[in-house]
PDB file of C-alpha atoms in Angstrom:
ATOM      1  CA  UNK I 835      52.405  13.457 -20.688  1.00 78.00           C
ATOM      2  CA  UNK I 836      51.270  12.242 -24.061  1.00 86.00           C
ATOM      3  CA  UNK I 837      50.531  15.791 -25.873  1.00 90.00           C
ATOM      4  CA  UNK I 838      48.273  14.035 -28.818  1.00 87.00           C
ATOM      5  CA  UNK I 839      45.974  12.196 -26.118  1.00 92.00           C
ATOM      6  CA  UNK I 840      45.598  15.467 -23.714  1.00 96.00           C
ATOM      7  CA  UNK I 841      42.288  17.797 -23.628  1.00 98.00           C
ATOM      8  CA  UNK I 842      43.183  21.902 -24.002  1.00 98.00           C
ATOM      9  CA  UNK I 843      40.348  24.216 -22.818  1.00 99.00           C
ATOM     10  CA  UNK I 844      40.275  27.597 -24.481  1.00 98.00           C
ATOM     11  CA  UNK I 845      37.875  30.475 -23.220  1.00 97.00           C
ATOM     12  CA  UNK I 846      38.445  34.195 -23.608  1.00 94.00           C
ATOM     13  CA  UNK I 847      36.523  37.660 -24.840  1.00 91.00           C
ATOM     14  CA  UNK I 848      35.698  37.767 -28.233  1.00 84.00           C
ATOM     15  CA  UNK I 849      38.295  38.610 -30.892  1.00 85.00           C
ATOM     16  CA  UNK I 850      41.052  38.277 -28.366  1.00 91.00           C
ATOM     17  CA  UNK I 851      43.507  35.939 -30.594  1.00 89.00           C
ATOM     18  CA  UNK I 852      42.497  32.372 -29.097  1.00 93.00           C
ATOM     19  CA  UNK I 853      40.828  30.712 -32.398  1.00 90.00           C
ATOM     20  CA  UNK I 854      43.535  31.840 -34.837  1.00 91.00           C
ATOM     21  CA  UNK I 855      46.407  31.657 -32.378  1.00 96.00           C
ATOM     22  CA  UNK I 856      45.034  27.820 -31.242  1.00 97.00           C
ATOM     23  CA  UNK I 857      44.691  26.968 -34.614  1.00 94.00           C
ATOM     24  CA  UNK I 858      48.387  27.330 -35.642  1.00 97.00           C
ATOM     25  CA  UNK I 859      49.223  25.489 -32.248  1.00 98.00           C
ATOM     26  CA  UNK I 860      46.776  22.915 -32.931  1.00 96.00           C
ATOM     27  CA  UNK I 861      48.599  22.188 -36.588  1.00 95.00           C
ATOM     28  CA  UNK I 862      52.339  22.291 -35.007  1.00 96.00           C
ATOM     29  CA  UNK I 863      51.127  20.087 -31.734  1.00 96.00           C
ATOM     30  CA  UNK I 864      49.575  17.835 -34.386  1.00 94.00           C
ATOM     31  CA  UNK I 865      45.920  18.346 -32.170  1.00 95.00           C
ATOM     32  CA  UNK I 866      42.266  18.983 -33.572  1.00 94.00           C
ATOM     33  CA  UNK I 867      41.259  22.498 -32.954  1.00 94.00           C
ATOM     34  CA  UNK I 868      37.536  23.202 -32.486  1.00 95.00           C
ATOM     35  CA  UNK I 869      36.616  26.538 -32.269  1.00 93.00           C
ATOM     36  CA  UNK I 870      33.031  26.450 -30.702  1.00 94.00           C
ATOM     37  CA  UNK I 871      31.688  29.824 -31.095  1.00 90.00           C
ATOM     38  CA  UNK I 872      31.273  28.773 -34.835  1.00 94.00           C
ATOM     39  CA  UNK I 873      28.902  26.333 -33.558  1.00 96.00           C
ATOM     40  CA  UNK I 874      26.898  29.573 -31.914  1.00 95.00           C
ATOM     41  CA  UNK I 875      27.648  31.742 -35.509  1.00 96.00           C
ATOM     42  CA  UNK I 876      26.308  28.676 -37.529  1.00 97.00           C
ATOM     43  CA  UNK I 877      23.082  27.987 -35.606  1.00 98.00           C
ATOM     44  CA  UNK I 878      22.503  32.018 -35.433  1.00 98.00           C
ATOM     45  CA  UNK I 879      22.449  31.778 -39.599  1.00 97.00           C
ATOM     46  CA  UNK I 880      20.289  28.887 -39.536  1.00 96.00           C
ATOM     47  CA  UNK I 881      18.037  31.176 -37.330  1.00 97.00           C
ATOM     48  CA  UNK I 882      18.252  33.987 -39.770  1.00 97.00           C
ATOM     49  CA  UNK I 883      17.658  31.661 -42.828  1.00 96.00           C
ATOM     50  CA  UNK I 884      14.033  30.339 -40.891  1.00 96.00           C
ATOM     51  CA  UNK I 885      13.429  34.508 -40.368  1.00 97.00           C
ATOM     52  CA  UNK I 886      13.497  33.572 -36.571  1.00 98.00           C
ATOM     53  CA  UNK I 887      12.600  35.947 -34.113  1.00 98.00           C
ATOM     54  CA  UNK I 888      15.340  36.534 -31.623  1.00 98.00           C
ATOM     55  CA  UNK I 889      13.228  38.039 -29.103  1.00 97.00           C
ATOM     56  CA  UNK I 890      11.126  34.971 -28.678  1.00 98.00           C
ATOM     57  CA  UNK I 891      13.272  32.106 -27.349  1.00 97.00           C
ATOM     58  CA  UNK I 892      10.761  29.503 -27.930  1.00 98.00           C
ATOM     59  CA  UNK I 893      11.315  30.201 -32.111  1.00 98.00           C
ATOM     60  CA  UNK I 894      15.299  30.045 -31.266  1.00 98.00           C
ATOM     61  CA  UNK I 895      14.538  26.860 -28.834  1.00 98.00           C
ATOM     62  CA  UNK I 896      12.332  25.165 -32.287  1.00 97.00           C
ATOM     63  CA  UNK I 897      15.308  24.936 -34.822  1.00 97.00           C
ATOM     64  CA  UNK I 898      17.288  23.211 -32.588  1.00 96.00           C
ATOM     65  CA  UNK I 899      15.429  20.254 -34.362  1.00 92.00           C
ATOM     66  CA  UNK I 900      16.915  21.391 -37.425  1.00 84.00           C
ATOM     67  CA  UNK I 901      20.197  21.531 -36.277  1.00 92.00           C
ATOM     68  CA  UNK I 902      22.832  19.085 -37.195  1.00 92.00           C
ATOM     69  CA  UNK I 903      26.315  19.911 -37.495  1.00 92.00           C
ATOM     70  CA  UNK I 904      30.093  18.435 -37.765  1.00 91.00           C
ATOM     71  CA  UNK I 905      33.433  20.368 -38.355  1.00 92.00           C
ATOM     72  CA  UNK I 906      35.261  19.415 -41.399  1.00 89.00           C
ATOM     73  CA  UNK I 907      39.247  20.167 -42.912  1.00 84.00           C
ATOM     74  CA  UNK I 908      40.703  23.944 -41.850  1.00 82.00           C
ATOM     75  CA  UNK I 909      37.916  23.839 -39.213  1.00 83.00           C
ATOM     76  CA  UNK I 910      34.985  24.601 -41.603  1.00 92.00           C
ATOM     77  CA  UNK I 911      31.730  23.907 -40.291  1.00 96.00           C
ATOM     78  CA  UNK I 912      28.849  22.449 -41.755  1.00 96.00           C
ATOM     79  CA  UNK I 913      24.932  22.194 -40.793  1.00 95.00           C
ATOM     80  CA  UNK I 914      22.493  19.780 -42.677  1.00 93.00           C
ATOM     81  CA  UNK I 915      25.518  18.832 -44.561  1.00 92.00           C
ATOM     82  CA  UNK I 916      25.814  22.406 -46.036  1.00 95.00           C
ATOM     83  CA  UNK I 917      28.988  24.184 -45.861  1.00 96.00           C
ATOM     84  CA  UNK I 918      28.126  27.402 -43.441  1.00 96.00           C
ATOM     85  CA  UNK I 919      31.742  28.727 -43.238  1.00 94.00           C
ATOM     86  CA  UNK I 920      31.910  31.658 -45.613  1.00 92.00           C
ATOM     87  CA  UNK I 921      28.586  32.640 -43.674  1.00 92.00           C
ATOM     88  CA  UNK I 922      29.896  32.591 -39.845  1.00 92.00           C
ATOM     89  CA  UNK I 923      31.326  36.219 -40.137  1.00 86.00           C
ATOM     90  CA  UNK I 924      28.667  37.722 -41.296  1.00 89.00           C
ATOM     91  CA  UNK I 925      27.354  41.107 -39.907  1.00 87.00           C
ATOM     92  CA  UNK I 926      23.993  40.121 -39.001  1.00 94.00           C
ATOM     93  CA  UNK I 927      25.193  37.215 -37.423  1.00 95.00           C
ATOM     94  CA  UNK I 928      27.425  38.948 -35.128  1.00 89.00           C
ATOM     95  CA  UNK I 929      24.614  41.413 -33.999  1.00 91.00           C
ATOM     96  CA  UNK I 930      22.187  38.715 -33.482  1.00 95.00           C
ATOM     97  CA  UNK I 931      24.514  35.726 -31.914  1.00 92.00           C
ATOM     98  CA  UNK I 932      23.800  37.208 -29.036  1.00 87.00           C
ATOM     99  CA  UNK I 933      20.343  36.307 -28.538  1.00 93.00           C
ATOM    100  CA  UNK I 934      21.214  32.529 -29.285  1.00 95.00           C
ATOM    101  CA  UNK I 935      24.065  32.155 -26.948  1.00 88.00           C
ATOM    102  CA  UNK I 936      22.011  33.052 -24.141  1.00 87.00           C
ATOM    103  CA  UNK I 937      19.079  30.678 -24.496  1.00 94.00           C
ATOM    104  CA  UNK I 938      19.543  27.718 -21.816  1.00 93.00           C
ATOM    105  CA  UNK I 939      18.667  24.699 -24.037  1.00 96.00           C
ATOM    106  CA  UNK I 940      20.925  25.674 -27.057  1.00 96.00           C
ATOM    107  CA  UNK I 941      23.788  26.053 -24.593  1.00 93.00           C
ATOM    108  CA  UNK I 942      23.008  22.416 -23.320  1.00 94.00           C
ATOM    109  CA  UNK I 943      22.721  20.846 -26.476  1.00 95.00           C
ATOM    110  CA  UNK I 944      25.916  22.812 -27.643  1.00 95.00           C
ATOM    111  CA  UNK I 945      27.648  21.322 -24.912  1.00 95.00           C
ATOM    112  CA  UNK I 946      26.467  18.246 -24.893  1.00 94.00           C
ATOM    113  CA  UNK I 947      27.827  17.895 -28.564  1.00 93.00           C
ATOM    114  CA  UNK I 948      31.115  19.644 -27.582  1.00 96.00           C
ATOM    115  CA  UNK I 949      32.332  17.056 -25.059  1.00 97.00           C
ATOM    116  CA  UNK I 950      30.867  14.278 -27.166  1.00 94.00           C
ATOM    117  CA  UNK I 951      33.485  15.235 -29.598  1.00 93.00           C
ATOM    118  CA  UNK I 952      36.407  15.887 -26.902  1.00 95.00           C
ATOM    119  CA  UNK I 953      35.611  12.785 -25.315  1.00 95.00           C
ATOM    120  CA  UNK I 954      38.735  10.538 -27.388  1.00 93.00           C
ATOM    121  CA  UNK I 955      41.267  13.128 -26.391  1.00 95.00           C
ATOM    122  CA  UNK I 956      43.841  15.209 -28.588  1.00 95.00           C
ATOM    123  CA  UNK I 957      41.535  18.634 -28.665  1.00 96.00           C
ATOM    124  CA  UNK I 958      41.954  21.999 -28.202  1.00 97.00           C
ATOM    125  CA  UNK I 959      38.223  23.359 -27.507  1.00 98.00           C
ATOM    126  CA  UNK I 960      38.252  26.864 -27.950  1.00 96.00           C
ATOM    127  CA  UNK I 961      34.854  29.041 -26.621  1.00 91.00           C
ATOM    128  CA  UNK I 962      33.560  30.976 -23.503  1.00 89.00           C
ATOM    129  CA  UNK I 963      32.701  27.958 -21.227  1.00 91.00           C
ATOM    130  CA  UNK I 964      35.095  25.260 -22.003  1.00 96.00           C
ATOM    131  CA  UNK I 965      37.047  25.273 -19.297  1.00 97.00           C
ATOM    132  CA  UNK I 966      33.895  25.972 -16.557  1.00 95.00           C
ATOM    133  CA  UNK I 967      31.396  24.302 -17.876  1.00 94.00           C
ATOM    134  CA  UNK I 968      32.462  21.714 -21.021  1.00 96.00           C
ATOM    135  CA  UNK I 969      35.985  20.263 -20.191  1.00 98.00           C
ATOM    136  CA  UNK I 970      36.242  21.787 -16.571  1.00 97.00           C
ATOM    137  CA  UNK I 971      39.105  18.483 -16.202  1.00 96.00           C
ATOM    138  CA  UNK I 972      40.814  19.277 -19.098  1.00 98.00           C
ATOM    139  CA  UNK I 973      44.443  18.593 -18.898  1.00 97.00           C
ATOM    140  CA  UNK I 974      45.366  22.639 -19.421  1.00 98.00           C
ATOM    141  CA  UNK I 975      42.902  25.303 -19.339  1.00 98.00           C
ATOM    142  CA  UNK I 976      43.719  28.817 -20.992  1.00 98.00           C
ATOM    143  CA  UNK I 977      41.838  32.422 -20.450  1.00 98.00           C
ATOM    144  CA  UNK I 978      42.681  34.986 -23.376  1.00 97.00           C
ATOM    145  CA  UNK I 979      42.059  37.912 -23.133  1.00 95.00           C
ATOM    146  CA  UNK I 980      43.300  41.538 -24.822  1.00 94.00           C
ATOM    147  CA  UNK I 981      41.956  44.933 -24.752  1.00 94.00           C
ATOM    148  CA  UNK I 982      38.591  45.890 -26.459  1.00 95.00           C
ATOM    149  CA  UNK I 983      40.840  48.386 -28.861  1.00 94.00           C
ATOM    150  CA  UNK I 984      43.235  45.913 -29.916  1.00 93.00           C
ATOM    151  CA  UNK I 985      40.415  43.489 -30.370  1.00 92.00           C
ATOM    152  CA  UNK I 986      38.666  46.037 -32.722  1.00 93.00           C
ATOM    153  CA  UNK I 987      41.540  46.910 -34.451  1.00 92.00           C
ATOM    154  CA  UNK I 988      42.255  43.039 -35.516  1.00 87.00           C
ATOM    155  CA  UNK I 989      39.000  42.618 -36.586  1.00 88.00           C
ATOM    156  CA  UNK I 990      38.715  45.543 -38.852  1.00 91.00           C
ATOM    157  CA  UNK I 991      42.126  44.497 -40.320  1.00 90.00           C
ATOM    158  CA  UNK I 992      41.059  40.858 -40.841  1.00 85.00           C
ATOM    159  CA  UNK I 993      37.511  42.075 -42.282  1.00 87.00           C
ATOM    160  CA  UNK I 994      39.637  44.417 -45.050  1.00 88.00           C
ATOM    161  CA  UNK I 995      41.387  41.990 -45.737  1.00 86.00           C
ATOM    162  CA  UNK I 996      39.144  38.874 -46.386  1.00 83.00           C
ATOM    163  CA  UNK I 997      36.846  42.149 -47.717  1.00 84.00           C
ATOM    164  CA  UNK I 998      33.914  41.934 -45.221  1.00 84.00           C
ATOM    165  CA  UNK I 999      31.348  44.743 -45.292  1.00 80.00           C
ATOM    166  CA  UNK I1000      29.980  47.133 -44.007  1.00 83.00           C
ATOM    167  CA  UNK I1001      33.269  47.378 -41.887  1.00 86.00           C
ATOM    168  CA  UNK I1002      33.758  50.150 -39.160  1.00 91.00           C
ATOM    169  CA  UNK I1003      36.028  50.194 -36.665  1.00 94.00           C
ATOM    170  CA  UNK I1004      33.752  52.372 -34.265  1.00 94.00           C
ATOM    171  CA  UNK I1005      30.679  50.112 -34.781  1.00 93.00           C
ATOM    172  CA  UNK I1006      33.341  46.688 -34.492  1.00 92.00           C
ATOM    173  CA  UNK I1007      34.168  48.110 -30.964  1.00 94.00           C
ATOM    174  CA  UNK I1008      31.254  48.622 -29.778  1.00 94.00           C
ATOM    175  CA  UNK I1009      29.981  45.104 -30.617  1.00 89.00           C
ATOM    176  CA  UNK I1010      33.005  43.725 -29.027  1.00 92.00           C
ATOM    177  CA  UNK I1011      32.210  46.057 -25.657  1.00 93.00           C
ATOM    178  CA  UNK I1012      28.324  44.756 -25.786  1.00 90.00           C
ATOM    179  CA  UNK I1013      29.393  41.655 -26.575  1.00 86.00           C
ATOM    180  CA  UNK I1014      32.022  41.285 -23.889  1.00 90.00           C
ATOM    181  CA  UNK I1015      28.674  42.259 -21.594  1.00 88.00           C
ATOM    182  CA  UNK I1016      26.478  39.996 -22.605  1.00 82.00           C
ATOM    183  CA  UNK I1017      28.772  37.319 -22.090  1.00 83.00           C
ATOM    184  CA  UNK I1018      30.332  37.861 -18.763  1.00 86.00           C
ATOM    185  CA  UNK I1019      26.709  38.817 -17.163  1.00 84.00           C
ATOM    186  CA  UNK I1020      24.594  36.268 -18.726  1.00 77.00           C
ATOM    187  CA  UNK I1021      22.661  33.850 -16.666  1.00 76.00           C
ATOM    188  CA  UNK I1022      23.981  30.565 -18.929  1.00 75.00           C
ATOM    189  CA  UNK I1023      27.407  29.817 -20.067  1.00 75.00           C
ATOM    190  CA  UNK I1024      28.719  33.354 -18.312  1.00 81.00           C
ATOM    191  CA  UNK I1025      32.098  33.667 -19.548  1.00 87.00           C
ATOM    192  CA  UNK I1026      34.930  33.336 -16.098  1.00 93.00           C
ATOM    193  CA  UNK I1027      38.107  32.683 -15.574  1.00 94.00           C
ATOM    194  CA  UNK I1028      38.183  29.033 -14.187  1.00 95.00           C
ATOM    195  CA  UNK I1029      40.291  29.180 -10.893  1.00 94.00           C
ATOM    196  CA  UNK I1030      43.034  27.083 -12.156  1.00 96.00           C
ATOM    197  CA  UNK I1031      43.640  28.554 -15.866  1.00 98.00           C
ATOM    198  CA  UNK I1032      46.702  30.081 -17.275  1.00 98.00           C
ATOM    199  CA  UNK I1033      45.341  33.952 -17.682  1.00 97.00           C
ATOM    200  CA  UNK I1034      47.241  34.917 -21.348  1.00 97.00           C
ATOM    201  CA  UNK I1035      47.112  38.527 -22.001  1.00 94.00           C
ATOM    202  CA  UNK I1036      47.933  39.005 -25.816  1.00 93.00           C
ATOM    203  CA  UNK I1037      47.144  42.807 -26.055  1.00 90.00           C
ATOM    204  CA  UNK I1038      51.055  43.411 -26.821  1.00 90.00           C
ATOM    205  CA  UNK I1039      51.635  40.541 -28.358  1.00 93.00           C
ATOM    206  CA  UNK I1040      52.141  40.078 -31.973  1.00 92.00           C
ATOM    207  CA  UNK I1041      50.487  36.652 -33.784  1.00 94.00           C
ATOM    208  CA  UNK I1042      53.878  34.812 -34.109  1.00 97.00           C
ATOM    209  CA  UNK I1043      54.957  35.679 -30.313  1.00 97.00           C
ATOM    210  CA  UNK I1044      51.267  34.663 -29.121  1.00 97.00           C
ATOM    211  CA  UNK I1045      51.894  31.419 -30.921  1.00 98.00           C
ATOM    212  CA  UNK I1046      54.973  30.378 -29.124  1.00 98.00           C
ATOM    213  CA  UNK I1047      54.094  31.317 -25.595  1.00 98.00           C
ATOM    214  CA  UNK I1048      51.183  29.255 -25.992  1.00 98.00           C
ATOM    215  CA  UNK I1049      53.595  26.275 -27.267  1.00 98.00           C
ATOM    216  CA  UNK I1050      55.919  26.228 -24.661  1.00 97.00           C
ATOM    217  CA  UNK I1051      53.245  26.038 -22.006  1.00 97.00           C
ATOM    218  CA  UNK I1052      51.921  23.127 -23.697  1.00 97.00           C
ATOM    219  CA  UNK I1053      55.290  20.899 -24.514  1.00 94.00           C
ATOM    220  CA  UNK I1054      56.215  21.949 -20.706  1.00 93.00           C
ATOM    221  CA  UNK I1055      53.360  20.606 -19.088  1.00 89.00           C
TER     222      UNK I1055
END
């Protein structure tokens, strides 16, 4: 199998490892990594920049007219041709990305655009859905996943050191519990583990070790 023309679907709970450890793979498989969920993060700011309300989902529905997006270099992401990277991690975007992800129509027009740009091959799609809903034919399919603790401790770490505020580790875990929730109970885009997926458990794994389990699955498919 030709690695560089093959389709890798990521899902997993949030904060479990798969963006940062697929993004090293990506780089040493030579791939394109696209980490969806920044598609979610970046239309949630675009929201908060048009002082949406998130409890009305025809205001969330109304900016998807606004909404025009592309990944660039070090999978940086950019709306209206205006860099919303440093903006992604945000606090009030995690509290309120919620609200988005759950609205039917963004979903389909978020996946709609997803396998538009999977649909030349050589991508590792990293989000909740990919590999049920998105690229359920991809060539490998991969379920992270890693205990709510572990997941809270990595994000406090990485938020210290990239200095993110406010940063709690109490409040970080129990976004990551709510979150994990919302996502496996929602009506759209519920987050599952696809029949046929590789179930990776990286809550004892350090980054490096993460890294090449995931590689030698790949170069011995």
């Amino acid at each position: 199998m030709d690695i560089k023309k093959i389709n890798i679907a990521v899902d997993g709970t949030a904060s479990s490892g798969k963006s940062s450890v697929m993004e090293v793979v990506a780089k040493k498989l030579d791939l394109h990594m696209i980490d969806t969920g920044l598609m979610y993060r970046a239309y949630t700011k675009l929201c908060l920049d048009n002082n949406v309300n998130f409890l009305n989902e025809n205001e969330i529905i109304e900016q998807l007219k606004n909404f025009k997006c592309h990944y660039g270099e070090n999978n940086s992401i950019f709306v209206n041709d205006k860099d919303f990277t440093s903006y992604v991690a945000q606090y009030d975007v995690a509290e309120n990305i919620k609200y988005v992800a759950s609205v039917s129509k963004v979903r389909e027009k978020m996946v709609e655009l997803q396998r538009e740009m999977a649909s030349d091959g050589g991508k590792i799609m990293v989000g909740r859905d990919i590999t049920t809903v998105v690229l359920p034919d991809a060539d490998l399919k991969i379920y992270f996943d890693c205990s709510a603790q572990a997941r809270a401790k990595r994000r406090f770490l990485q938020n210290e050191k990239n200095n993110i505020l406010p940063n709690d580790y109490e409040d970080i875990l129990r976004q990551i519990v709510q979150r994990d929730e919302w996502d496996k109970k929602r009506e759209v885009g519920a987050l599952k583990i696809a029949k046929d997926a590789w179930f990776f458990d990286t809550s004892d794994l350090n980054f490096e070790q993460a890294v090449d389990a995931v590689v030698n699955k790949i170069e011995n498919l």
